[in-house]
Amino acid sequence: MAKRAVTMDKLVALCKARGIIFPGSEIYGGMGNTWDYGPVGVEIKNNIKRAWWKRFVQESDNSFGVDAAILMNSRVWEASGHTASFSDPKMDCKECKSRHRADNLIEAHAKGKVNPDTMTNEEMEAYIQEHHVCCPVCGKCNWTPIRTFNLMFETSRGVTDESQNKIYLRPETAQGEFVNFLNVQRTMRAKVPFGIAQVGKAFRNEITPGNFIFRTIEFEQMEHQWFCKEGTDQEFYAQFKEKAWQFLLDLGFNAEHLRFKDHDKLAHYAKAACDIQYEFPMGWNELNGIHNRTDYDLSRHQEYSGKTLTYIDPVTNERYIPYVIEYSIGADRLMLAVLSEAYDEETLENGEVRNVMRFHPAIAAFKAAVLPLQKNLAPQAKALWERLRKRFPVTYDEAGSIGKRYRRQDEIGTPFCLTVDFDTLENGTVTVRGRDSMEQIRLDEAGVIAYIQERIAFN
Ligand code: ATP
């Protein structure tokens, strides 16, 4: 396989320089594991979320969207098990005071030879000691014992101390779908099997280094819960694996950069679980998860809320609590994968190297850029820009040589550049230059609209 040009440093630098992603709170020295999306990045991320929503809600037979509150009744997190056990095994380096996850240290050291997910805390401590696993920051081997650390951010509601009540920023969006199971089922007259999907923020007090937007403390998840009858669950599990994989291929991922990874250790309630891993610039890592969660979630919510969450089959009158197939992917993590996959450096005939982001056109921030060949063509170019941007997102650039302007658009992945020149004044045609091939054709305005519209759809 050809060596890929992308590295994390190059990606971070390009994202900053081109208004895609900036460090969070940068003028105050930043804040660990937070990032802000810039004017170009917010468009790309919105397009990713839109493509996901289109595929998993709008084009799905029996799936419904919700947008649930981030702050939920604290009992939700007791029922889900997060209050008791949503924690990471953390170790501090006594020398340099940096903080690490024991499982991550072992994973990096063992390079796949052992799986820390199957180890107890004592076993992880013993492994780290025996194998002399040292601190990746200072290189010393002087660790504190493992302590578990709940990842949920706490806050409180109420204005006076007496009425203070501990609540949490949700660490996953999934519970918003589970607690609305009956609401959605009844209002949409949904018959099992059906799905509930949501895109929204989640928060985790992650302690390990983030690898850019791979792991952040505030992130967006795109989750889909599929409610089905026991017995049909494994078939749907297989279908969701296939659908999740196909979605990535349709976004333009090379299948050689993707792989399935079954979980070695299943949660006690889970029947099957796997991740799709992507070969990120820092190595293979989880991009999304697909889990057969059995009837655990709805059963727990039934128990903790006291509300009956059984489904009654309208044909057979059978009552049961549905099984759930969960498909969950981080929008930011997918954004990092999309950026990594799109990044390319191409050596041109004249020896120059151009940076180009080869996004699927549906994902690109702008579908086209209007460029007047010379400044005195700006009025005609701006008029075209104004007309075109009513159809799809278009940017405009008149600064610098045409070659430099093409390069700027390549770097943010704009699929088409439309150059207004003197022939435009004569016959109304513009030059359409393709980002990937750099080939140019001439089309009139109606032709440009049809040409671009045909190529920007995500199907
Ligand atoms: P990890 O093992 O990487 O911590 P996880 O197995 O805890 O992830 P899930 O709880 O299954 O992840 O969350 C589903 C998806 O949400 C992940 O596959 C990932 O895409 C995304 N995700 C989880 N945690 C983060 C985070 N801290 N920052 C960005 N995305 C995240």
XYZ file of C-alpha atoms and ligand atoms in Angstrom:
490
model
C 0.000 0.000 0.000
C 1.323 3.473 -0.890
C 2.632 5.422 2.074
C 0.200 8.126 3.092
C 1.387 11.718 3.292
C -0.742 12.598 6.293
C 0.727 13.119 9.757
C -0.994 14.570 12.786
C 1.326 17.592 12.845
C 0.594 18.444 9.224
C -3.133 18.039 9.768
C -3.216 20.223 12.881
C -1.187 22.917 11.100
C -3.371 22.886 7.992
C -6.573 22.965 10.056
C -5.336 25.990 11.969
C -4.042 27.848 8.916
C -7.189 27.310 6.878
C -9.888 28.028 9.469
C -10.907 24.428 9.989
C -10.043 23.815 13.678
C -8.406 26.084 16.271
C -7.136 25.212 19.780
C -9.870 25.934 22.374
C -9.538 29.216 24.382
C -6.306 29.831 22.513
C -5.647 33.440 23.611
C -5.663 32.213 27.239
C -3.082 29.555 26.525
C -5.638 26.960 25.487
C -7.414 24.272 27.485
C -6.404 20.645 27.203
C -8.501 18.442 24.939
C -10.796 21.212 23.700
C -10.919 22.513 20.135
C -12.987 25.120 18.305
C -14.264 24.635 14.787
C -13.535 27.594 12.514
C -15.563 28.954 9.584
C -14.489 26.173 7.231
C -14.502 23.399 9.853
C -18.032 24.078 11.064
C -19.321 23.614 7.511
C -17.423 20.344 7.075
C -18.640 18.995 10.391
C -22.243 20.018 9.656
C -21.994 18.237 6.317
C -20.739 15.076 8.031
C -23.646 15.188 10.462
C -26.079 15.855 7.613
C -24.773 12.887 5.595
C -25.159 10.645 8.651
C -28.679 11.892 9.400
C -29.721 11.447 5.776
C -28.458 7.874 5.718
C -29.553 6.695 9.161
C -32.788 8.639 9.688
C -34.225 10.115 6.510
C -33.443 7.219 4.189
C -34.185 4.515 6.737
C -37.497 2.749 6.688
C -38.438 2.994 10.287
C -36.029 5.324 12.079
C -36.942 8.513 13.907
C -34.821 11.382 15.155
C -34.908 13.083 18.558
C -32.984 15.905 20.187
C -33.047 15.191 23.907
C -31.848 17.416 26.763
C -28.181 17.225 27.760
C -29.111 17.504 31.438
C -31.166 14.534 32.550
C -32.703 13.313 35.796
C -29.820 11.832 37.827
C -31.710 8.561 38.186
C -31.055 7.998 34.470
C -27.342 7.605 35.205
C -28.022 5.255 38.103
C -30.156 3.090 35.832
C -27.595 3.136 33.028
C -24.788 2.187 35.414
C -22.740 5.326 34.741
C -22.826 6.619 38.317
C -21.413 3.372 39.645
C -18.959 2.362 37.015
C -18.215 4.817 34.228
C -14.574 5.115 35.082
C -11.062 4.760 33.764
C -8.087 3.151 35.554
C -5.754 6.085 36.064
C -2.113 6.126 37.173
C 0.037 9.150 37.912
C 3.744 9.331 37.175
C 5.351 10.243 40.505
C 8.293 11.852 38.700
C 6.701 14.233 36.204
C 3.128 14.193 37.611
C 1.556 13.389 34.238
C -1.603 11.314 34.323
C -2.271 8.222 32.217
C -4.732 5.424 31.680
C -3.212 2.096 32.669
C -5.007 0.275 29.832
C -3.609 2.733 27.269
C -0.067 2.323 28.643
C -0.310 -1.441 28.294
C -1.873 -1.229 24.852
C 0.937 1.002 23.571
C 3.601 -1.222 25.144
C 2.203 -4.612 24.135
C 1.284 -3.592 20.570
C -1.651 -5.982 20.408
C 0.035 -8.934 22.187
C -2.146 -8.575 25.275
C -5.545 -6.999 25.719
C -5.882 -4.782 28.810
C -9.699 -4.812 28.467
C -9.659 -8.347 29.832
C -7.447 -7.487 32.864
C -8.341 -6.487 36.401
C -6.653 -3.431 37.960
C -4.293 -5.729 39.898
C -3.326 -7.565 36.722
C -2.664 -4.273 34.937
C -0.439 -3.060 37.791
C 1.473 -6.326 37.765
C 1.934 -6.173 33.991
C 3.222 -2.594 34.129
C 5.728 -3.513 36.830
C 6.912 -6.770 35.262
C 7.308 -5.319 31.793
C 8.845 -2.129 32.998
C 6.275 0.067 31.255
C 7.593 3.607 31.682
C 6.032 7.049 31.514
C 5.708 8.192 27.883
C 6.332 11.780 28.999
C 9.512 11.516 31.130
C 10.648 7.932 30.537
C 10.776 7.043 34.274
C 9.044 4.064 35.842
C 7.634 5.311 39.115
C 3.854 4.935 39.192
C 1.135 5.480 41.768
C -1.290 2.553 42.196
C -4.291 2.516 39.857
C -7.222 4.618 40.970
C -10.567 4.603 39.245
C -11.902 7.927 38.152
C -15.507 8.641 37.132
C -15.602 10.338 33.757
C -18.871 12.210 34.228
C -18.756 15.981 34.697
C -20.833 16.998 37.681
C -22.706 20.196 38.180
C -25.557 21.260 40.420
C -28.933 22.824 39.935
C -30.838 25.176 42.155
C -30.022 28.655 43.429
C -29.533 28.025 47.120
C -27.306 25.531 48.851
C -30.263 23.688 50.360
C -31.830 23.051 46.997
C -28.573 21.976 45.460
C -28.891 18.792 43.603
C -26.088 17.004 41.835
C -26.638 16.547 38.105
C -24.356 15.470 35.278
C -23.483 16.569 31.781
C -24.473 13.511 29.771
C -21.501 11.288 28.902
C -23.368 9.756 25.944
C -26.458 10.621 23.950
C -27.887 7.086 24.009
C -29.912 7.527 27.202
C -31.938 10.307 25.554
C -33.105 7.726 23.046
C -33.884 5.060 25.639
C -35.965 7.343 27.880
C -38.008 8.415 24.843
C -38.677 4.881 23.633
C -42.381 4.970 24.514
C -42.901 8.580 23.422
C -41.523 7.876 19.985
C -43.197 4.508 19.635
C -46.629 5.923 20.495
C -46.497 9.243 18.671
C -45.062 7.759 15.489
C -47.215 4.602 15.804
C -43.955 2.731 15.325
C -43.906 -1.030 15.122
C -40.923 -3.004 16.347
C -38.388 -3.185 14.762
C -37.764 0.561 14.658
C -34.950 2.955 15.429
C -34.344 6.179 17.353
C -31.401 8.361 16.398
C -29.816 11.440 17.837
C -26.893 13.751 17.163
C -25.716 15.794 20.103
C -23.061 16.819 22.572
C -21.609 14.490 25.168
C -19.024 15.232 27.840
C -16.348 13.061 29.433
C -13.652 14.068 31.854
C -10.992 12.295 29.800
C -7.568 12.270 31.377
C -5.446 10.956 28.573
C -3.859 13.004 25.789
C -6.356 13.686 23.094
C -4.579 13.226 19.757
C -6.185 16.383 18.365
C -9.966 15.881 18.073
C -9.750 12.088 18.471
C -10.448 12.292 22.197
C -11.887 15.490 23.622
C -13.735 16.277 26.815
C -16.691 17.736 24.908
C -17.703 16.056 21.685
C -20.651 15.173 19.530
C -22.032 11.704 19.108
C -24.253 10.320 16.386
C -26.101 7.380 17.881
C -28.771 5.084 16.580
C -30.648 2.569 18.720
C -32.522 -0.141 16.878
C -35.301 -1.767 18.928
C -36.058 -5.313 17.862
C -37.433 -8.595 19.101
C -35.171 -11.103 20.788
C -34.275 -13.730 18.223
C -33.962 -11.202 15.397
C -31.218 -9.281 17.214
C -28.124 -10.967 15.787
C -29.397 -10.563 12.248
C -29.878 -6.834 12.812
C -26.473 -6.637 14.497
C -24.945 -8.020 11.288
C -26.993 -5.577 9.201
C -25.793 -2.581 11.212
C -22.177 -3.673 10.897
C -22.677 -3.755 7.144
C -24.531 -0.420 7.061
C -21.919 1.341 9.207
C -19.141 0.019 6.966
C -20.948 1.023 3.756
C -21.527 4.548 5.103
C -17.771 4.981 5.480
C -17.076 3.633 1.989
C -19.669 6.009 0.550
C -17.965 8.907 2.329
C -14.873 8.014 0.329
C -12.876 5.887 2.780
C -10.407 3.391 1.369
C -11.398 -0.037 2.753
C -7.711 -0.754 3.416
C -7.780 1.902 6.132
C -10.728 0.298 7.926
C -11.165 -2.937 9.844
C -13.620 -4.603 12.206
C -12.438 -5.407 15.697
C -14.588 -7.661 17.871
C -14.535 -6.849 21.583
C -12.637 -9.521 23.515
C -14.407 -8.725 26.751
C -18.142 -8.117 26.547
C -20.043 -6.020 29.062
C -22.113 -8.363 31.237
C -25.337 -7.404 29.455
C -23.973 -7.448 25.901
C -24.414 -10.303 23.490
C -22.031 -9.045 20.801
C -19.918 -5.944 20.287
C -17.414 -4.706 17.776
C -15.736 -1.526 16.643
C -14.832 -0.302 13.224
C -11.265 0.874 13.538
C -9.617 3.384 11.245
C -5.930 3.810 10.556
C -5.545 7.319 11.997
C -2.223 9.182 11.620
C -1.281 7.917 15.120
C -2.285 4.331 14.321
C -5.312 2.013 14.290
C -8.019 3.109 16.679
C -11.755 2.963 17.317
C -13.887 5.035 14.995
C -17.318 3.665 15.909
C -18.979 0.930 17.917
C -21.801 -1.490 17.161
C -23.277 -3.326 20.129
C -26.011 -5.832 20.784
C -27.149 -4.517 24.193
C -29.960 -7.081 24.675
C -32.947 -5.796 26.690
C -30.631 -4.381 29.356
C -31.257 -0.662 28.842
C -35.022 -0.687 28.684
C -35.225 -3.236 31.536
C -33.072 -1.034 33.747
C -35.119 2.058 32.929
C -38.301 0.148 33.625
C -36.899 -0.902 36.994
C -35.588 2.534 38.003
C -38.453 4.651 36.651
C -41.278 2.320 37.631
C -42.812 2.856 34.176
C -43.677 -0.138 32.044
C -41.530 -0.139 28.935
C -42.860 -3.283 27.326
C -43.983 -3.310 23.740
C -47.238 -5.004 22.755
C -47.165 -6.625 19.354
C -50.358 -5.419 17.611
C -50.790 -8.683 15.715
C -49.916 -11.355 18.264
C -50.596 -9.312 21.434
C -47.272 -10.568 22.727
C -45.638 -8.316 25.346
C -41.903 -7.973 25.565
C -39.046 -5.608 26.219
C -37.207 -5.096 22.925
C -33.552 -5.833 22.400
C -31.348 -2.952 21.261
C -28.688 -2.820 18.569
C -26.669 0.326 19.164
C -24.560 2.031 16.525
C -22.523 4.904 17.845
C -19.979 7.167 16.191
C -18.357 10.419 17.288
C -18.906 13.294 14.844
C -15.545 14.799 15.799
C -13.758 11.480 15.579
C -15.305 10.880 12.178
C -14.230 14.402 11.211
C -10.635 13.515 12.133
C -10.883 10.345 10.062
C -12.403 12.247 7.122
C -9.648 14.884 7.317
C -6.936 12.214 7.547
C -8.386 10.278 4.639
C -8.770 13.380 2.455
C -5.288 14.779 3.062
C -2.961 14.411 0.090
C 0.265 15.915 -1.201
C 0.635 15.778 -4.952
C 3.862 16.469 -6.816
C 3.055 18.390 -9.982
C 4.857 18.260 -13.326
C 6.840 21.389 -12.468
C 8.070 19.760 -9.254
C 5.853 21.842 -6.955
C 3.882 20.025 -4.290
C 0.237 20.894 -3.767
C -1.727 20.091 -0.639
C -5.177 18.889 -1.505
C -8.056 17.700 0.642
C -9.878 15.156 -1.459
C -13.216 15.255 0.367
C -16.360 13.777 -1.026
C -17.999 16.901 -2.553
C -20.943 16.470 -0.170
C -18.556 16.984 2.759
C -16.573 19.943 1.363
C -17.321 23.267 3.075
C -17.868 25.018 -0.249
C -18.973 23.248 -3.378
C -17.360 25.859 -5.612
C -15.236 29.000 -5.525
C -15.843 31.888 -7.912
C -12.586 33.535 -8.972
C -12.315 36.549 -11.303
C -9.257 36.114 -13.507
C -8.455 39.791 -12.964
C -9.755 42.311 -10.440
C -11.621 44.286 -13.109
C -13.836 41.234 -13.663
C -14.935 41.350 -10.021
C -18.434 42.824 -10.660
C -19.377 39.999 -13.040
C -17.782 37.398 -10.761
C -19.577 38.704 -7.675
C -22.890 38.706 -9.495
C -22.345 35.061 -10.433
C -21.353 34.254 -6.852
C -24.542 35.845 -5.529
C -26.699 33.815 -7.893
C -24.899 30.513 -7.310
C -24.801 30.678 -3.518
C -28.600 30.547 -3.442
C -28.222 27.001 -4.812
C -25.299 25.620 -2.772
C -22.454 26.964 -0.599
C -20.025 28.942 -2.742
C -17.041 31.070 -1.747
C -15.398 33.970 -3.543
C -11.741 34.934 -3.796
C -10.092 37.720 -5.774
C -6.805 38.057 -3.868
C -3.523 36.916 -5.422
C -2.602 35.049 -8.582
C -5.070 32.535 -9.957
C -2.569 29.741 -9.184
C -2.405 30.732 -5.500
C -6.173 30.936 -5.309
C -6.513 27.433 -6.753
C -4.073 26.160 -4.086
C -6.055 27.791 -1.279
C -9.229 26.087 -2.488
C -7.374 22.750 -2.854
C -6.303 23.023 0.779
C -9.874 23.304 2.026
C -11.104 20.719 -0.466
C -13.379 22.895 -2.633
C -14.240 20.514 -5.480
C -14.729 23.124 -8.248
C -13.187 26.492 -9.075
C -15.134 28.708 -11.473
C -12.976 31.272 -13.207
C -14.630 34.324 -14.706
C -12.536 35.635 -17.626
C -12.964 37.808 -20.695
C -14.792 35.065 -22.591
C -17.398 35.152 -19.830
C -18.298 38.677 -20.915
C -18.665 37.467 -24.504
C -20.597 34.246 -24.148
C -21.459 33.774 -20.456
C -19.309 30.666 -20.009
C -16.814 30.121 -17.164
C -13.889 27.761 -16.700
C -14.737 24.884 -14.351
C -11.565 23.458 -12.830
C -11.842 20.151 -10.975
C -9.930 19.857 -7.682
C -8.734 16.284 -8.137
C -7.817 16.134 -11.820
C -7.135 19.880 -12.243
C -8.763 19.507 -15.651
C -10.725 22.410 -17.011
C -13.915 22.569 -19.048
C -16.085 25.515 -20.077
C -19.766 25.683 -19.215
C -22.471 28.324 -19.180
C -24.267 29.159 -15.929
C -27.072 26.632 -16.302
C -24.475 24.023 -17.225
C -22.382 24.847 -14.141
C -25.379 24.485 -11.829
C -26.395 21.137 -13.302
C -22.780 19.889 -13.351
C -22.148 20.745 -9.705
C -25.530 19.690 -8.383
C -25.097 16.267 -9.908
C -21.771 15.789 -8.135
C -22.442 17.085 -4.614
C -25.209 14.728 -3.531
C -24.472 12.117 -0.870
C -26.241 8.932 -1.883
P -12.777 4.979 23.747
O -12.477 3.534 24.004
O -12.017 5.565 22.589
O -12.741 5.836 24.965
P -15.512 4.288 23.971
O -15.467 2.835 23.618
O -15.623 4.701 25.371
O -14.279 5.053 23.266
P -18.212 4.751 23.267
O -18.637 5.024 24.627
O -18.612 3.471 22.612
O -16.632 4.961 23.120
O -18.649 5.981 22.359
C -19.064 5.840 21.025
C -18.269 6.689 20.084
O -18.167 8.039 20.553
C -16.802 6.249 19.924
O -16.703 5.210 18.981
C -16.157 7.511 19.440
O -16.356 7.687 18.045
C -16.924 8.597 20.179
N -16.201 9.045 21.380
C -16.170 8.453 22.590
N -15.429 9.160 23.464
C -14.968 10.244 22.776
C -14.160 11.359 23.127
N -13.691 11.526 24.353
N -13.878 12.279 22.182
C -14.372 12.145 20.923
N -15.154 11.117 20.536
C -15.467 10.176 21.445
